[in-house]
Coordinates of C-alpha atoms in Angstrom, one line a residue:
Chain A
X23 CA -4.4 35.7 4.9
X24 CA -4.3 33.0 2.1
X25 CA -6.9 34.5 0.1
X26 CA -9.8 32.1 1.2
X27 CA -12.3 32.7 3.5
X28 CA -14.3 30.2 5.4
X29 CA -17.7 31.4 6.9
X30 CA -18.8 30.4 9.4
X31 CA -15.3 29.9 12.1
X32 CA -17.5 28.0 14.6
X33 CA -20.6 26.3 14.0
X34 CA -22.9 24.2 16.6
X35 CA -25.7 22.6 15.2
X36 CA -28.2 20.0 16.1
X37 CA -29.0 16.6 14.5
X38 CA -31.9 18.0 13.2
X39 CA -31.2 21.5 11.6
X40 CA -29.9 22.3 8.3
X41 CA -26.6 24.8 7.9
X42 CA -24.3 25.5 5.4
X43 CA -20.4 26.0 5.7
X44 CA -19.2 29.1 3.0
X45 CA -15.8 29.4 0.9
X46 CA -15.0 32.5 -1.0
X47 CA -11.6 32.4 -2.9
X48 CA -10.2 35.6 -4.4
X49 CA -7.2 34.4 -6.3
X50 CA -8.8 34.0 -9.3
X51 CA -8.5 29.7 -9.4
X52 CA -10.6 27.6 -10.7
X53 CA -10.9 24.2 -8.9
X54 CA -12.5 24.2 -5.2
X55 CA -12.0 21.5 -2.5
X56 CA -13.8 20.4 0.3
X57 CA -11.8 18.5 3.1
X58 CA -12.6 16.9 6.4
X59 CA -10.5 16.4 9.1
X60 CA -11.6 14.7 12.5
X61 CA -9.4 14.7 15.8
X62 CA -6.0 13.0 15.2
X63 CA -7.0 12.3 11.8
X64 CA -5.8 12.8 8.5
X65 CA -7.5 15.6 6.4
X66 CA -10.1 13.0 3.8
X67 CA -10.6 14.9 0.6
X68 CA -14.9 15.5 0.5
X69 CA -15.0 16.9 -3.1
X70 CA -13.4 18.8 -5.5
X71 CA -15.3 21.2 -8.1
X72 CA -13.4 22.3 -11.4
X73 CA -15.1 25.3 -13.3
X74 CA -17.8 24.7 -11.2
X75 CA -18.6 21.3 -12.0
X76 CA -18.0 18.5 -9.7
X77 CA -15.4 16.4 -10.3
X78 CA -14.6 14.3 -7.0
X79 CA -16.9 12.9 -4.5
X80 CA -15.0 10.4 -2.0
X81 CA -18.1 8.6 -0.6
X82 CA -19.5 11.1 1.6
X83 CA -22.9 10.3 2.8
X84 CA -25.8 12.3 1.2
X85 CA -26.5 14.3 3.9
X86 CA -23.4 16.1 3.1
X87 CA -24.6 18.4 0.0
X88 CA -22.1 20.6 -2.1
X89 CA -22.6 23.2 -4.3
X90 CA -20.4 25.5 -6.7
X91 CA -22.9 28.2 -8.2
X92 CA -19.4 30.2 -9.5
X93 CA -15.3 29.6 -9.6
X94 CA -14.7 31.6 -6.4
X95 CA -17.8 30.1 -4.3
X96 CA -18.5 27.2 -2.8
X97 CA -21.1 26.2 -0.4
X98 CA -21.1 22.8 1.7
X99 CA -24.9 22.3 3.0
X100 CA -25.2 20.2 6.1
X101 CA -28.7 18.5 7.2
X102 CA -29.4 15.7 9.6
X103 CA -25.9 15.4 10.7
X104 CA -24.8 13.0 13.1
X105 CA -22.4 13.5 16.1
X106 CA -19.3 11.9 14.2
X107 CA -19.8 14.5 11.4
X108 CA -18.0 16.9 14.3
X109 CA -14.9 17.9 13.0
X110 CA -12.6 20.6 11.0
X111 CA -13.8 21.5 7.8
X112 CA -11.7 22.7 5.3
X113 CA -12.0 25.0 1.9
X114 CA -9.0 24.9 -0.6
X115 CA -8.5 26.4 -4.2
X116 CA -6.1 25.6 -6.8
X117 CA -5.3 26.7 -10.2
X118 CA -6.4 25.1 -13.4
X119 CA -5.1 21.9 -14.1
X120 CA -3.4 21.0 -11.2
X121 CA -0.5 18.6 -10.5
X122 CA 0.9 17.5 -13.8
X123 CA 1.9 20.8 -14.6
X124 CA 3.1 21.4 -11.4
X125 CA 1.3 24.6 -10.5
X126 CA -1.7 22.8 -8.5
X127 CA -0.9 24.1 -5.1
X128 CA -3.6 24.3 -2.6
X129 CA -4.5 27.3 -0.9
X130 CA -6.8 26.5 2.4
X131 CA -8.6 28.6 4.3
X132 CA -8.8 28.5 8.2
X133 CA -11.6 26.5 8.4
X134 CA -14.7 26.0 9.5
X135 CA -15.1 24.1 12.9
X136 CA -18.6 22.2 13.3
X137 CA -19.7 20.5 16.3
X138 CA -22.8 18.5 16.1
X139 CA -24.5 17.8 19.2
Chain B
X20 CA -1.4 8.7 -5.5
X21 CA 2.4 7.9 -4.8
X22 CA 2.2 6.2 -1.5
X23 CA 4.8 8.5 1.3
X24 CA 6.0 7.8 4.0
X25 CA 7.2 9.8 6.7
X26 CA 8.3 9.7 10.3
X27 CA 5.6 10.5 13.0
X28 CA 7.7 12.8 15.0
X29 CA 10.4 14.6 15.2
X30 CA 12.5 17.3 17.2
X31 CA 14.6 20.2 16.2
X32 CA 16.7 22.5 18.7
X33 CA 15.4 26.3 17.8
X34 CA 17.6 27.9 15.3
X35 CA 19.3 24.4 13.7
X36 CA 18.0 23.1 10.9
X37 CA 15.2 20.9 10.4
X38 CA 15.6 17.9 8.0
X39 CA 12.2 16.2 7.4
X40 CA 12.6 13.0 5.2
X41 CA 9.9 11.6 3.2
X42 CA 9.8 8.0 1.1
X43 CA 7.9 7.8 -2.1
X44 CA 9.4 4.5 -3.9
X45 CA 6.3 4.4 -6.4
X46 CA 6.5 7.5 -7.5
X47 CA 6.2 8.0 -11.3
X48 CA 7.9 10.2 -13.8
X49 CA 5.6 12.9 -13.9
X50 CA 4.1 13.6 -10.4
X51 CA 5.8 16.2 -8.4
X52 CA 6.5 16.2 -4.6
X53 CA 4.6 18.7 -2.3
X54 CA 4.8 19.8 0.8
X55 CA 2.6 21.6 3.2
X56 CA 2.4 22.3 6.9
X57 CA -0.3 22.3 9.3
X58 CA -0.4 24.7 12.6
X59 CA -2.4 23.6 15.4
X60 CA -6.2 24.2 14.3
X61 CA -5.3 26.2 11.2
X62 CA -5.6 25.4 7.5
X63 CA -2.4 23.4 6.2
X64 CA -0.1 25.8 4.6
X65 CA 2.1 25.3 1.3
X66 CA 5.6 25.2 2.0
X67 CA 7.2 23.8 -1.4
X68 CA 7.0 21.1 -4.4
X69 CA 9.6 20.0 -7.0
X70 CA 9.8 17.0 -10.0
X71 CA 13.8 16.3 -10.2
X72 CA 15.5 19.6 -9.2
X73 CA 16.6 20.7 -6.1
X74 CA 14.1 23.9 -5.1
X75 CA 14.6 26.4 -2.7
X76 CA 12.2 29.4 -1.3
X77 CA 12.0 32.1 1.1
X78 CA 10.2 29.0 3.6
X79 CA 12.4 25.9 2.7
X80 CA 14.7 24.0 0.4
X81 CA 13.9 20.9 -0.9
X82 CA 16.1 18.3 -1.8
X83 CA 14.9 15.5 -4.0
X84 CA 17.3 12.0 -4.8
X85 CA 18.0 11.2 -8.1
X86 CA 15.9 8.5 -8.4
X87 CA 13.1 10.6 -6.9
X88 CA 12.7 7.8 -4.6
X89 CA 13.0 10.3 -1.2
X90 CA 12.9 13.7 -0.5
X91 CA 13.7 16.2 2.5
X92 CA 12.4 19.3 3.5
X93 CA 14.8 21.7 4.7
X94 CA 14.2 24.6 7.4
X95 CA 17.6 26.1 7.8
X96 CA 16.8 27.2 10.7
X97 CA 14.0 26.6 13.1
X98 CA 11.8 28.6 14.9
X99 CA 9.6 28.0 17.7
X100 CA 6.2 29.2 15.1
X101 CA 7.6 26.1 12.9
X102 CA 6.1 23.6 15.4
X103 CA 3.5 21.9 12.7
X104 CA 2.7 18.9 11.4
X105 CA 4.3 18.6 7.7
X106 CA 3.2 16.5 4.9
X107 CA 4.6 15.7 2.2
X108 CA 2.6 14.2 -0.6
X109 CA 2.7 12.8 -3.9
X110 CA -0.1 13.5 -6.0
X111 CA -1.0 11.3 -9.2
X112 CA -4.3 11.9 -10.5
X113 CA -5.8 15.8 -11.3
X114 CA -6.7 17.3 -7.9
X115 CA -5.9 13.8 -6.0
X116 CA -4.3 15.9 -3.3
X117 CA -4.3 13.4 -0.5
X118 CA -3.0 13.8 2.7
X119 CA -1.7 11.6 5.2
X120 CA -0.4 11.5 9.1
X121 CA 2.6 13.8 8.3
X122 CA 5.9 14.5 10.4
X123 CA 4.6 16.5 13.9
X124 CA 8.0 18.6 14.3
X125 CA 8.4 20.4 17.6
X126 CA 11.1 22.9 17.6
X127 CA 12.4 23.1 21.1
X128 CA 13.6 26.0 22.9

């Protein structure tokens, strides 16, 4: 239990619906991550909200739509995905700043697996 | 980021230690090392980070050269449920947490 919780843990959808993936963190941070990781691959950082206001977005094709209504919620909706959009998706927190000071370690949840058909 | 680099594989006989190396020549002055692992399927995991000093923790030790250059990750000793990938990354920008192929450790029995 890292204190994150990914809804929903399985997820098959077709090319034409709209989802949306969950992340609810209780450890009182204030940044939130989204991450995608494909078979074999690396995890690619999606985005990254801090005090709920987006502050990272690596490229990801619209149809990928994120949303951070408070600090310990964040929402990734899906709509017209494609078959390569199958793959692992990941949540993460960290505390406030991160890295410089040393204390930005990221807490992940167990992710949310989405398989587009 | 601080480019790392780190070996693809790696095995470890159950109850040795496991010593995972990891380059980071560019790193700068200010941006520590971290390390996390990754269990089949599962969310990566924080294991440890440091700047200059030697750390330790209930999970690992990490020793890190003096001219930060490399570190290693030390499991003191190895259990079968430390079979992961590791990654160690470098991270230079605020929340540039990027992560690359990592170390796949098996720990054999």
């Amino acid at each position: 239990e890292t204190g994150v919780t990914q809804t929903p843990r399985h997820l098959v959808m077709g090319m034409t619906n709209k989802k949306s993936l969950k992340c609810e963190q209780h450890l009182g941070h204030n940044a939130m991550y989204w991450y995608k990781q494909s078979a074999k691959k690396p995890l690619e950082l999606m985005f990254v909200y801090s005090l709920e206001e987006r502050v990272e977005n690596n490229s990801v094709p619209s149809r990928f739509s994120p949303e951070c209504p408070n600090s310990s919620h964040l929402f990734l909706h899906l709509h017209t995905l494609q078959p390569e959009d199958s793959a692992l998706y990941l949540c993460a927190s960290s505390q406030e700043p991160a890295v410089q000071t040393g204390t930005g370690e990221l807490f992940f949840g167990e992710g949310s697996r989405l398989t587009v058909l | 980021d601080a480019k790392t680099t780190q070996p693809t594989s790696m095995d470890c006989a159950e109850g040795r230690a496991a010593n995972l190396p990891c380059n980071h020549s560019t790193i700068s002055g200010n941006e520590y090392v971290y390390w996390y692992r990754q269990i089949h399927s599962q969310g990566p995991q924080y294991i440890i980070h440091g700047l200059k000093n030697n750390e330790t923790n209930e999970m690992a030790s990490l020793i890190i050269t003096e001219d930060r250059k490399s570190s290693t990750l030390i499991l003191p000793h190895a259990t079968l449920r430390d079979t992961a990938v590791y990654y160690c990354i470098a991270p230079s920008g605020t929340y540039k947490y990027i992560f690359g192929t990592g170390t796949r450790l098996k720990v054999l029995a």
